[in-house]
Coordinates of C-alpha atoms (C1' of nucleotides) in Angstrom, one line a residue:
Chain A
X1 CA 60.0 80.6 100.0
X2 CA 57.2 81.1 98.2
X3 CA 57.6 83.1 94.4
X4 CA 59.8 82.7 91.8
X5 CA 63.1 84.4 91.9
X6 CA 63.1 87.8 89.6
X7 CA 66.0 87.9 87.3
X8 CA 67.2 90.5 84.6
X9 CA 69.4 89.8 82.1
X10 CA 71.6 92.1 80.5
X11 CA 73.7 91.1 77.7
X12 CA 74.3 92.6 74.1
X13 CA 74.1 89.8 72.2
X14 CA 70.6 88.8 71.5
X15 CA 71.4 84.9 70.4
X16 CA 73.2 84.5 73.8
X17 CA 70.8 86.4 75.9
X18 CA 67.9 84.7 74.7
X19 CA 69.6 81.4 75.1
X20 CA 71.0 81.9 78.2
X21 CA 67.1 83.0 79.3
X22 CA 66.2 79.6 77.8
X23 CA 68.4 77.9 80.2
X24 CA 67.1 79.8 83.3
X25 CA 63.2 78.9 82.0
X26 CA 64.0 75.5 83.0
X27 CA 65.1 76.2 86.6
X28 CA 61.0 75.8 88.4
X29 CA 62.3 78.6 90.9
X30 CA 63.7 81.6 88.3
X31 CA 62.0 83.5 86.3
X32 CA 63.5 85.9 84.0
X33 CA 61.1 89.0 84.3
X34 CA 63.3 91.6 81.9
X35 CA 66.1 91.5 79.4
X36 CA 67.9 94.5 78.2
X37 CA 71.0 94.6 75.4
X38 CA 72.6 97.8 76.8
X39 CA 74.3 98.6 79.7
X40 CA 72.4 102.1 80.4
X41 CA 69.2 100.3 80.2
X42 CA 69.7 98.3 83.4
X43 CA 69.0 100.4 86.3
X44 CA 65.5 101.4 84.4
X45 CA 64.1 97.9 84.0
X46 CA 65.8 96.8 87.2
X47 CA 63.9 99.5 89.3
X48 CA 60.6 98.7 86.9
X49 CA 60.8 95.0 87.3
X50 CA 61.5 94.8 91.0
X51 CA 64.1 92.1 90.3
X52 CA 65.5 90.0 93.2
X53 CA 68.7 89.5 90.6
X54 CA 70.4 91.3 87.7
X55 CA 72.6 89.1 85.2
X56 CA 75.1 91.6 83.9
X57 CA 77.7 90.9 81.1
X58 CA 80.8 93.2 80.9
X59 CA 81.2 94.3 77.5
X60 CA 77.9 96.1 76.5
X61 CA 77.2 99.1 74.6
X62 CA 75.8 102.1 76.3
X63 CA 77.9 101.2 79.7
X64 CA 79.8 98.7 81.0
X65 CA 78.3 95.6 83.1
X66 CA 80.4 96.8 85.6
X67 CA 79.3 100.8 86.0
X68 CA 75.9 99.3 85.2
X69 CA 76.7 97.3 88.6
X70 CA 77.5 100.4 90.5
X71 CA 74.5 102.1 89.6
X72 CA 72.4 99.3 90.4
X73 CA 74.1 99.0 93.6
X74 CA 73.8 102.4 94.7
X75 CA 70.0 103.3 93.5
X76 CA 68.6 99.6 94.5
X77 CA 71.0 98.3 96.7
X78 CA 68.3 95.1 97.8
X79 CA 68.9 93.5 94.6
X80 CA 72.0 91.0 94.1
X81 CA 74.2 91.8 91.1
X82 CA 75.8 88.3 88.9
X83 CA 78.3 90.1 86.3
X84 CA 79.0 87.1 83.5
X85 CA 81.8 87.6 81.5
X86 CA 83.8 86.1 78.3
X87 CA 86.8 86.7 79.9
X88 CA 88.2 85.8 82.9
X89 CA 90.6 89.1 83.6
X90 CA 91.5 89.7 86.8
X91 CA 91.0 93.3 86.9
X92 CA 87.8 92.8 85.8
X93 CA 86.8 90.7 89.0
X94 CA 88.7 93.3 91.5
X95 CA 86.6 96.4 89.5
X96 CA 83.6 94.3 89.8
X97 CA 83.7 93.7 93.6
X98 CA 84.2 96.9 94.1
X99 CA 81.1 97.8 92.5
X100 CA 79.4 95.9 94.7
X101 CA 78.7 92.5 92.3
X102 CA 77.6 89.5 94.7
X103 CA 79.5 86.9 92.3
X104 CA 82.0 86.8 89.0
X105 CA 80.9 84.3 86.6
X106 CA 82.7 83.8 83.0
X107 CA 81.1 82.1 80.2
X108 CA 83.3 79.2 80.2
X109 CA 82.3 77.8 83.7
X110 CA 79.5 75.1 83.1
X111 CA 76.0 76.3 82.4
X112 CA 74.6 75.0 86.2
X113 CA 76.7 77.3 87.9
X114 CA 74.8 80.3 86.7
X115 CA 71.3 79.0 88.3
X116 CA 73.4 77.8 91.1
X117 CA 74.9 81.4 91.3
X118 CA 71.6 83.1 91.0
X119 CA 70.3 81.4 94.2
X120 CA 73.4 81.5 96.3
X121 CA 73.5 85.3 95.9
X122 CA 69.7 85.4 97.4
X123 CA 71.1 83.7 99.9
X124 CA 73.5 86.2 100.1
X125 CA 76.6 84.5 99.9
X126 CA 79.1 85.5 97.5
X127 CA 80.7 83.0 94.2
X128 CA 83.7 83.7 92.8
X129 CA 85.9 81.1 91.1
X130 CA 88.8 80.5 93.4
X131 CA 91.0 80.6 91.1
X132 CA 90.5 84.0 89.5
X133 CA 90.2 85.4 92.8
X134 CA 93.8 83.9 93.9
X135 CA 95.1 85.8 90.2
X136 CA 93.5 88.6 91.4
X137 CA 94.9 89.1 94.7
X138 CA 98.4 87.6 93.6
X139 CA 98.9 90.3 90.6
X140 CA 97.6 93.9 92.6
X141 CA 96.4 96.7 92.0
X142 CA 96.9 98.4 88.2
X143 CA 99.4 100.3 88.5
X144 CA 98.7 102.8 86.0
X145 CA 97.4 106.4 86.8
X146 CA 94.2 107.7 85.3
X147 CA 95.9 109.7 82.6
X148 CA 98.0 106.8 81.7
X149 CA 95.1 104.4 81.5
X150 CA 93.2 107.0 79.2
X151 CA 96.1 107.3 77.3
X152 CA 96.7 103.6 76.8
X153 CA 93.2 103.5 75.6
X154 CA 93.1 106.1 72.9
X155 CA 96.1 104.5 71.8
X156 CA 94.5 101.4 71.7
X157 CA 93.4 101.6 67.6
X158 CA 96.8 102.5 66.2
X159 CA 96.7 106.3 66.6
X160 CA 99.9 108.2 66.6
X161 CA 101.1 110.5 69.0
X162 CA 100.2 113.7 67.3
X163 CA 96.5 112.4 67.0
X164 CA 96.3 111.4 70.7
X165 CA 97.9 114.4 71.6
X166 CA 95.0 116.7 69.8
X167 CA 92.4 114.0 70.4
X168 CA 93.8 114.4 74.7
X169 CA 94.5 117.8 74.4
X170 CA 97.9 117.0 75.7
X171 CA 101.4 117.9 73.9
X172 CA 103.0 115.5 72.4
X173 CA 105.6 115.2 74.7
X174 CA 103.4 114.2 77.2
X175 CA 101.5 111.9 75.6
X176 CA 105.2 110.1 75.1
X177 CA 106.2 110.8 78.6
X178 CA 102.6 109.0 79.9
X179 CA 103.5 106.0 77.3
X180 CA 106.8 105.5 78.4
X181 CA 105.7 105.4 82.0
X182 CA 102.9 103.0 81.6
X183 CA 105.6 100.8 79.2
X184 CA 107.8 100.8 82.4
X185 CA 105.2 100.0 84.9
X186 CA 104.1 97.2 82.5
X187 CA 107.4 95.6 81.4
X188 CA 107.0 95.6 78.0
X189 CA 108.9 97.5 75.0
X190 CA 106.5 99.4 73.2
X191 CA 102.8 100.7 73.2
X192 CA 101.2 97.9 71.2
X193 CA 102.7 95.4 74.3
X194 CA 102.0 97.5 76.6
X195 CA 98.5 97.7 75.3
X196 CA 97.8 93.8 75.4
X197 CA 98.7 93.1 78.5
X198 CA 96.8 96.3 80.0
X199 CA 94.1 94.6 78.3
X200 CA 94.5 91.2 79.5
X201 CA 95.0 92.1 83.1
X202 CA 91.7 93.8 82.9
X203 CA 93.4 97.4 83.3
X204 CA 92.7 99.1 80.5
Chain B
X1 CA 59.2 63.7 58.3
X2 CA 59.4 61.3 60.5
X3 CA 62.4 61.4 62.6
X4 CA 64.0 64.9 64.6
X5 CA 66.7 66.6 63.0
X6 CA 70.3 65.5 64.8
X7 CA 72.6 68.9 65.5
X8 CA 75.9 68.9 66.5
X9 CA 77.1 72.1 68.6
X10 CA 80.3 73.1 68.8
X11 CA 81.4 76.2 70.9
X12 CA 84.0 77.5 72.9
X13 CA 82.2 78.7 76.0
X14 CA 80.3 75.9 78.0
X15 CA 77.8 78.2 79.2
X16 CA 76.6 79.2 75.9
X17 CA 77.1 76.0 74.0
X18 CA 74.8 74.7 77.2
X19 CA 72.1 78.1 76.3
X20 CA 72.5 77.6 73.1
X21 CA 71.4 73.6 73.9
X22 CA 68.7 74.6 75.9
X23 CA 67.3 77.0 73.5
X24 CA 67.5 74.2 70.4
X25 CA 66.0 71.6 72.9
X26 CA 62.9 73.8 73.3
X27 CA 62.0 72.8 69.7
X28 CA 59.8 69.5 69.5
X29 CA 61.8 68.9 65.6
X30 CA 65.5 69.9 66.5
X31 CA 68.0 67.8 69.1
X32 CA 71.0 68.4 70.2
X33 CA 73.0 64.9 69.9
X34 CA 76.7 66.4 70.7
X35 CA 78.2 69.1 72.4
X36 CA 82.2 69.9 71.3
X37 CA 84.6 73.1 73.0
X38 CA 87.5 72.6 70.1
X39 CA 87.3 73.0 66.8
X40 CA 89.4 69.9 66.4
X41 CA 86.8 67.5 67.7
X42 CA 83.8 68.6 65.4
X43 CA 85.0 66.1 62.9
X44 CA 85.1 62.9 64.8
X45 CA 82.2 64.2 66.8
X46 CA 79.9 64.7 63.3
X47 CA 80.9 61.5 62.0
X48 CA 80.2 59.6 65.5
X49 CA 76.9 60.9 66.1
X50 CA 75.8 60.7 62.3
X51 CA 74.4 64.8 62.8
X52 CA 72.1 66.3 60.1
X53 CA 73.3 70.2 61.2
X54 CA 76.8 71.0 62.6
X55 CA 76.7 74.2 64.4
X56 CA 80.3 75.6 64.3
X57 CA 81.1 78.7 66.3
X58 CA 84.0 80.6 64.5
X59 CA 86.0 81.4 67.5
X60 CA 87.6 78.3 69.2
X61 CA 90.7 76.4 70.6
X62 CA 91.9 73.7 68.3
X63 CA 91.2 74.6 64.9
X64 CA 88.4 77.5 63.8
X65 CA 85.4 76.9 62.9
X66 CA 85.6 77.9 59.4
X67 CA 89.0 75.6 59.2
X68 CA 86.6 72.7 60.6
X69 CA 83.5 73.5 58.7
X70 CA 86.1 72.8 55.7
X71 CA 87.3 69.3 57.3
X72 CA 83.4 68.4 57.5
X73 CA 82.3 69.7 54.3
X74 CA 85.4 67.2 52.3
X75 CA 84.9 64.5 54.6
X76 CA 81.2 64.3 55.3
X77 CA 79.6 66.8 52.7
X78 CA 76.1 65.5 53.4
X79 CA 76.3 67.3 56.7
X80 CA 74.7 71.1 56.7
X81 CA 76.7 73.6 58.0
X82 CA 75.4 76.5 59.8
X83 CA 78.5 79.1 60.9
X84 CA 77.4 81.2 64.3
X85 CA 79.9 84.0 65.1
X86 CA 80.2 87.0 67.7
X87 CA 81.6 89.2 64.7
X88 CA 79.9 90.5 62.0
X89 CA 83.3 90.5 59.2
X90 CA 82.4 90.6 55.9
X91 CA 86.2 88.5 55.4
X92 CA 84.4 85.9 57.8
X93 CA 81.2 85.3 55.8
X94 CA 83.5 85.2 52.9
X95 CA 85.9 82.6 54.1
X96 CA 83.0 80.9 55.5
X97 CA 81.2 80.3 52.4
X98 CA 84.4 79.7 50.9
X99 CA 84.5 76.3 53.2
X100 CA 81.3 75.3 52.8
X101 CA 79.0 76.6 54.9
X102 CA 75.5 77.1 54.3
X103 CA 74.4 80.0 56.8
X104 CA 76.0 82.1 58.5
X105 CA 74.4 83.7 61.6
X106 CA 75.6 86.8 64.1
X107 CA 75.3 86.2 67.5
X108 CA 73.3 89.3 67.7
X109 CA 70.6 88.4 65.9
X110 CA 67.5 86.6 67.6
X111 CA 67.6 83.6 68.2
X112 CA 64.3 82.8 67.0
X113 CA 66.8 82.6 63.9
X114 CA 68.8 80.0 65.1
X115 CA 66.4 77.0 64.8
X116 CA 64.8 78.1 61.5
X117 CA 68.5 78.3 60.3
X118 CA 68.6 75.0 60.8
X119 CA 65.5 73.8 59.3
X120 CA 66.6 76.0 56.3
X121 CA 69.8 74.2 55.4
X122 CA 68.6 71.1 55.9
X123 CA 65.6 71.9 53.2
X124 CA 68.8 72.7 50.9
X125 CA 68.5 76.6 51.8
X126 CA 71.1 79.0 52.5
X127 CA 70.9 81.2 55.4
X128 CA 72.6 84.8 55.0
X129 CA 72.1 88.2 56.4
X130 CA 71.7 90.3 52.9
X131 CA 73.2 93.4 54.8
X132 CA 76.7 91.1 55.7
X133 CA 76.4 89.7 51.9
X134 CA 76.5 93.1 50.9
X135 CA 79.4 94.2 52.5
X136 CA 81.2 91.5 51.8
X137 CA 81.0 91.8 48.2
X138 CA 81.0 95.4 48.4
X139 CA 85.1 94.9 50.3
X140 CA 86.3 92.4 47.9
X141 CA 88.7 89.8 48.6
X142 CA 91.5 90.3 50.8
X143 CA 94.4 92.7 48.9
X144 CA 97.1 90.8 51.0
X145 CA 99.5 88.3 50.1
X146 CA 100.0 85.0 52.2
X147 CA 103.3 86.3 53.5
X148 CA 102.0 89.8 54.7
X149 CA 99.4 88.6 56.0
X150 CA 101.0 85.9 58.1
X151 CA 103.7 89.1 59.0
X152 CA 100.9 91.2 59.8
X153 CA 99.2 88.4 61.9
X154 CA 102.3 87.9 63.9
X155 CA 102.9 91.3 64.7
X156 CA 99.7 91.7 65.7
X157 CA 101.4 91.2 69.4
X158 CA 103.4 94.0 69.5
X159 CA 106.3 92.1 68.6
X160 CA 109.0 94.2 66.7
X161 CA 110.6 93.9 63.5
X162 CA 113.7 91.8 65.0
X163 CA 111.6 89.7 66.5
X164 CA 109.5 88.9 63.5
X165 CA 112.4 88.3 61.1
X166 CA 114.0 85.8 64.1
X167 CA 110.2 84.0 64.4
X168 CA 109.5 84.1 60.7
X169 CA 112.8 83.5 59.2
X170 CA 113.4 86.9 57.4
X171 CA 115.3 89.4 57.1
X172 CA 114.6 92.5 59.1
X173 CA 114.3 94.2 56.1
X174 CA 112.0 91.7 54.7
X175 CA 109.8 92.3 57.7
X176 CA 109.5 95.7 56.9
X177 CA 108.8 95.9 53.4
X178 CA 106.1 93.4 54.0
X179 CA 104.6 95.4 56.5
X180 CA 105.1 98.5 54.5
X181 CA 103.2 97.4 51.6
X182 CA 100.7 96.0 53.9
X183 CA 100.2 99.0 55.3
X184 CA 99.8 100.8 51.7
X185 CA 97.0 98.3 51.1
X186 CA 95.0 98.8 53.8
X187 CA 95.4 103.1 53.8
X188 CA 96.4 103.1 57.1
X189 CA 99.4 105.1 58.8
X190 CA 100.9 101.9 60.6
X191 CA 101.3 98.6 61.3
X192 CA 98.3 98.8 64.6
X193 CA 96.0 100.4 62.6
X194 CA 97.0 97.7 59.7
X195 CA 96.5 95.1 62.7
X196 CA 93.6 96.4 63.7
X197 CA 91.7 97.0 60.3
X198 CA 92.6 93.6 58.6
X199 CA 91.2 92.3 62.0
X200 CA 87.5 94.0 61.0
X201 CA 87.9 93.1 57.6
X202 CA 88.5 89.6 58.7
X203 CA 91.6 89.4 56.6
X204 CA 93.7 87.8 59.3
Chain C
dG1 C1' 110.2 84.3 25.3
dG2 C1' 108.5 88.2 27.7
dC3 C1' 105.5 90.2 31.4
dG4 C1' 104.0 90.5 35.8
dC5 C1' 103.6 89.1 40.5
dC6 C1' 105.5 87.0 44.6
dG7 C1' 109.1 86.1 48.0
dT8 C1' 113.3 87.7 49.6
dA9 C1' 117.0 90.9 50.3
dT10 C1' 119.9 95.4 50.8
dG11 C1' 120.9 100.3 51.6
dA12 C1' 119.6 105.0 52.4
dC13 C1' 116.7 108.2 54.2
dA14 C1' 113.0 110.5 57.0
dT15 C1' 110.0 110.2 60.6
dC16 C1' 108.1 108.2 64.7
dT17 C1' 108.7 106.3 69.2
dG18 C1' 110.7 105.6 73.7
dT19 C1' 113.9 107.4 77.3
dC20 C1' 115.8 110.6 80.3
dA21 C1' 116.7 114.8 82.8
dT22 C1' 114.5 118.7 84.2
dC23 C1' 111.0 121.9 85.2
dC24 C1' 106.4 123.9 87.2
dG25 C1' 102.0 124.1 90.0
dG26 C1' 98.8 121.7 92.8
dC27 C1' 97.4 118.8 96.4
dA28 C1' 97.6 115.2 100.2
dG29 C1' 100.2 113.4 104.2
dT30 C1' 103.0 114.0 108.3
Chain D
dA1 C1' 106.8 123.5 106.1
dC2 C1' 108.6 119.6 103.9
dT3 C1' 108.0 115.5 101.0
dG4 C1' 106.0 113.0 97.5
dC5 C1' 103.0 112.1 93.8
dC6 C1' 100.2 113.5 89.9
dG7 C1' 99.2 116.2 85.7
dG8 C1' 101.6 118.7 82.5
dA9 C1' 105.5 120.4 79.7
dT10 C1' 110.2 120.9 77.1
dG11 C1' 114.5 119.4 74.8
dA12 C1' 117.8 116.1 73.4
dC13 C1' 119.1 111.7 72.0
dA14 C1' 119.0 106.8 70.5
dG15 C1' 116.7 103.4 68.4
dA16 C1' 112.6 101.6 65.9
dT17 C1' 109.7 102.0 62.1
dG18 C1' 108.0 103.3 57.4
dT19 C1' 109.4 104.5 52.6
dC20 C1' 111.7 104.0 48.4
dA21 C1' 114.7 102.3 44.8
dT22 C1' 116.7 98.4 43.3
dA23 C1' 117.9 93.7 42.7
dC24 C1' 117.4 88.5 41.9
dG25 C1' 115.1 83.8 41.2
dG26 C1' 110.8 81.4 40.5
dC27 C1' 106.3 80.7 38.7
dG28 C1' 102.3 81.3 35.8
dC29 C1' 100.3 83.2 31.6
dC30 C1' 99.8 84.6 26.9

DNA sequence: GGCGCCGTATGACATCTGTCATCCGGCAGT
DNA sequence: ACTGCCGGATGACAGATGTCATACGGCGCC
C-alpha cells in the first residue's frame, strides 16, 4: 500500500495520550492524524480526519470509549475501531464487540501489540487476548436488569436509600427490592459487595 | 554537560511505561536506562543502573510508589525523584513529598511536562502543580488515626463489621466505634461515603 | 502528677438495610 | 388466552449498622 495508515487517538489523559502517540510516530507506516481527550469528541474528528483507525480508551469524560465506538461504527462504519483499556473486565470486552470494536487491547499487554493491532485491524482481522475472551464467554451475560444496573450505580458513592430513591424517583421500597435482587443475582451480602464485583465484571 | 541524564521508569502498565519510554527517548539529553512494573524492584533497579531521575508511578503491584520513592530517597538520596500519578489527591502530593520526592506530576497534564520535570530536579528544582499545592494545604493532614484508617481501608470491600473484627483482631464493637468516629470526621452519613471520600482525599 | 489522646471494649438504643410475600399493570412469546 | 418477566409498590420482620455513654490501661507532655 501506498500512504500511511490514519489513526486517532482518544484518551483523557494527556501524558498517556501524547506518549502513546510518541510510540506510534516511530512505526514508518502510522501516522496519528488527530487526538481528542473526550469521548463525545470522536465521531467529529474521526469523520474530519478521514481516519483508517480510531484508538479509543474506555473511561473518558463526555462518553464512554465504548458508546464513542458505536457511534463511530454506525456513522463511519469503514473505519476500524481499537478500544485500549486499563482494565481488563470482561464485560467490558463483550460490550465492546458489540459495539462493533475490531480488537480489545488493555494497557498492560506490551507496547508492540498496539502497532501490531492497528495494522491487523486494516487488514480486517480481529485481536483479542485469548484469554479475556475465554473469561468472557465462561462468566455470561450480566445478569442484572437495567433498573438494577442503574440502581447499583447511583448507589455506587455511598448514597442511602432515601437519596437514591428521590435521586430514581423510585420508593424506597423499591430501591431495596432492586438491591436485594441484584445482591442475589451477584452472590454477595450487601450493596457495597455487590457493587465491586458489578464493577469488576464490567457490569456496572 | 557532558553526559545524558540516566532515568529509571517504573510503571505498572507496560504499554505506558513503553509510551512513556518512547516519549523520554525522543529527547537528545534524557535516556531511559531501566524499565520496572513493581514497586518493589525500583530500588535494586536505581542502584544497578546508577539512574540520575527515578520516575515512580504511584499505583503499582509490589510496594507504591510513594512507599518506594521513600526506600530510594534513605538508601540512595542522590537520586531525584519525580512522582507521576493518574489521580490528582491532594493526600497523594502530601505523602509524596513527605517521602521525598521532588515533583509530582498528573498524568493529565502534557507531557511536554514530563521531560522538563526531569531536567528540573536534576538542576535541584522542585516540580509542583501550584493548584494541587493548594489544595493540599488548604485539606490539612489526614484527621484519622492509624487504626481507623487501617479499619476504614479494610472495609473498603464491603466486608462487614464481623468480618473486620475476625480479620483485624477486634471486637465487633471496636469495629464500629472506629468506623463511627471515622465517619464523624470525614462528615459523611456512612462508612461508603467514608470509603469513598478518604479515597479522594488520599487518606487511605 | 494531671491532662489528653489513642487503642480497646461493653451495652443500649435508634435507624438503616436486606429479605420475603404479595400485589398491580404492561408487554412479549407461544 | 395464558405464562412469564419487568418495572413498580407495600408491609412486616430480622439482622446489620451507626451513635452514645462509659470504662480502662498506656503513652506523651507540661
Amino acid at each position: 500500500m501506498s500512504s500511511t495508515i490514519k489513526v486517532l487517538l482518544a484518551e483523557d489523559q494527556s501524558m498517556v495520550r501524547e506518549a502513546l502517540a510518541a510510540l506510534l510516530g516511530l512505526e514508518d507506516d502510522i501516522e496519528v492524524v488527530a487526538q481528542v481527550a473526550r469521548g463525545d469528541e470522536v465521531l467529529a474528528a474521526a469523520r474530519e480526519h478521514g481516519v483508517d483507525v480510531a484508538l479509543l480508551d474506555i473511561e473518558m469524560p463526555g462518553c464512554t470509549g465504548i458508546e464513542a465506538a458505536a457511534e463511530v461504527h454506525r456513522e463511519l462504519p469503514a473505519v476500524k475501531l481499537v478500544v485500549l483499556t486499563t482494565f481488563g473486565r470482561p464485560g467490558y470486552l463483550r460490550s465492546a464487540m458489540e459495539a462493533g470494536a475490531d480488537a480489545f487491547l488493555v494497557k498492560d499487554a506490551p507496547a508492540a501489540q498496539l502497532a501490531e493491532a492497528v495494522r491487523k485491524v486494516l487488514a480486517g482481522e480481529r485481536v483479542i487476548d485469548p484469554t479475556l475472551a475465554a473469561a468472557a464467554l465462561a462468566e455470561g451475560a450480566n445478569p442484572l436488569t437495567d433498573r438494577e444496573r442503574e440502581v447499583l450505580r447511583t448507589a455506587a458513592d455511598g448514597s442511602t436509600n432515601a437519596e437514591l430513591a428521590r435521586t430514581l424517583h423510585l420508593s424506597q421500597g423499591t430501591v431495596r427490592n432492586y438491591l436485594s435482587t441484584a445482591i442475589q443475582k451477584l452472590a454477595v451480602r450487601n450493596r457495597a459487595e455487590a457493587v465491586r464485583t458489578a464493577r469488576e465484571k464490567g457490569w456496572l
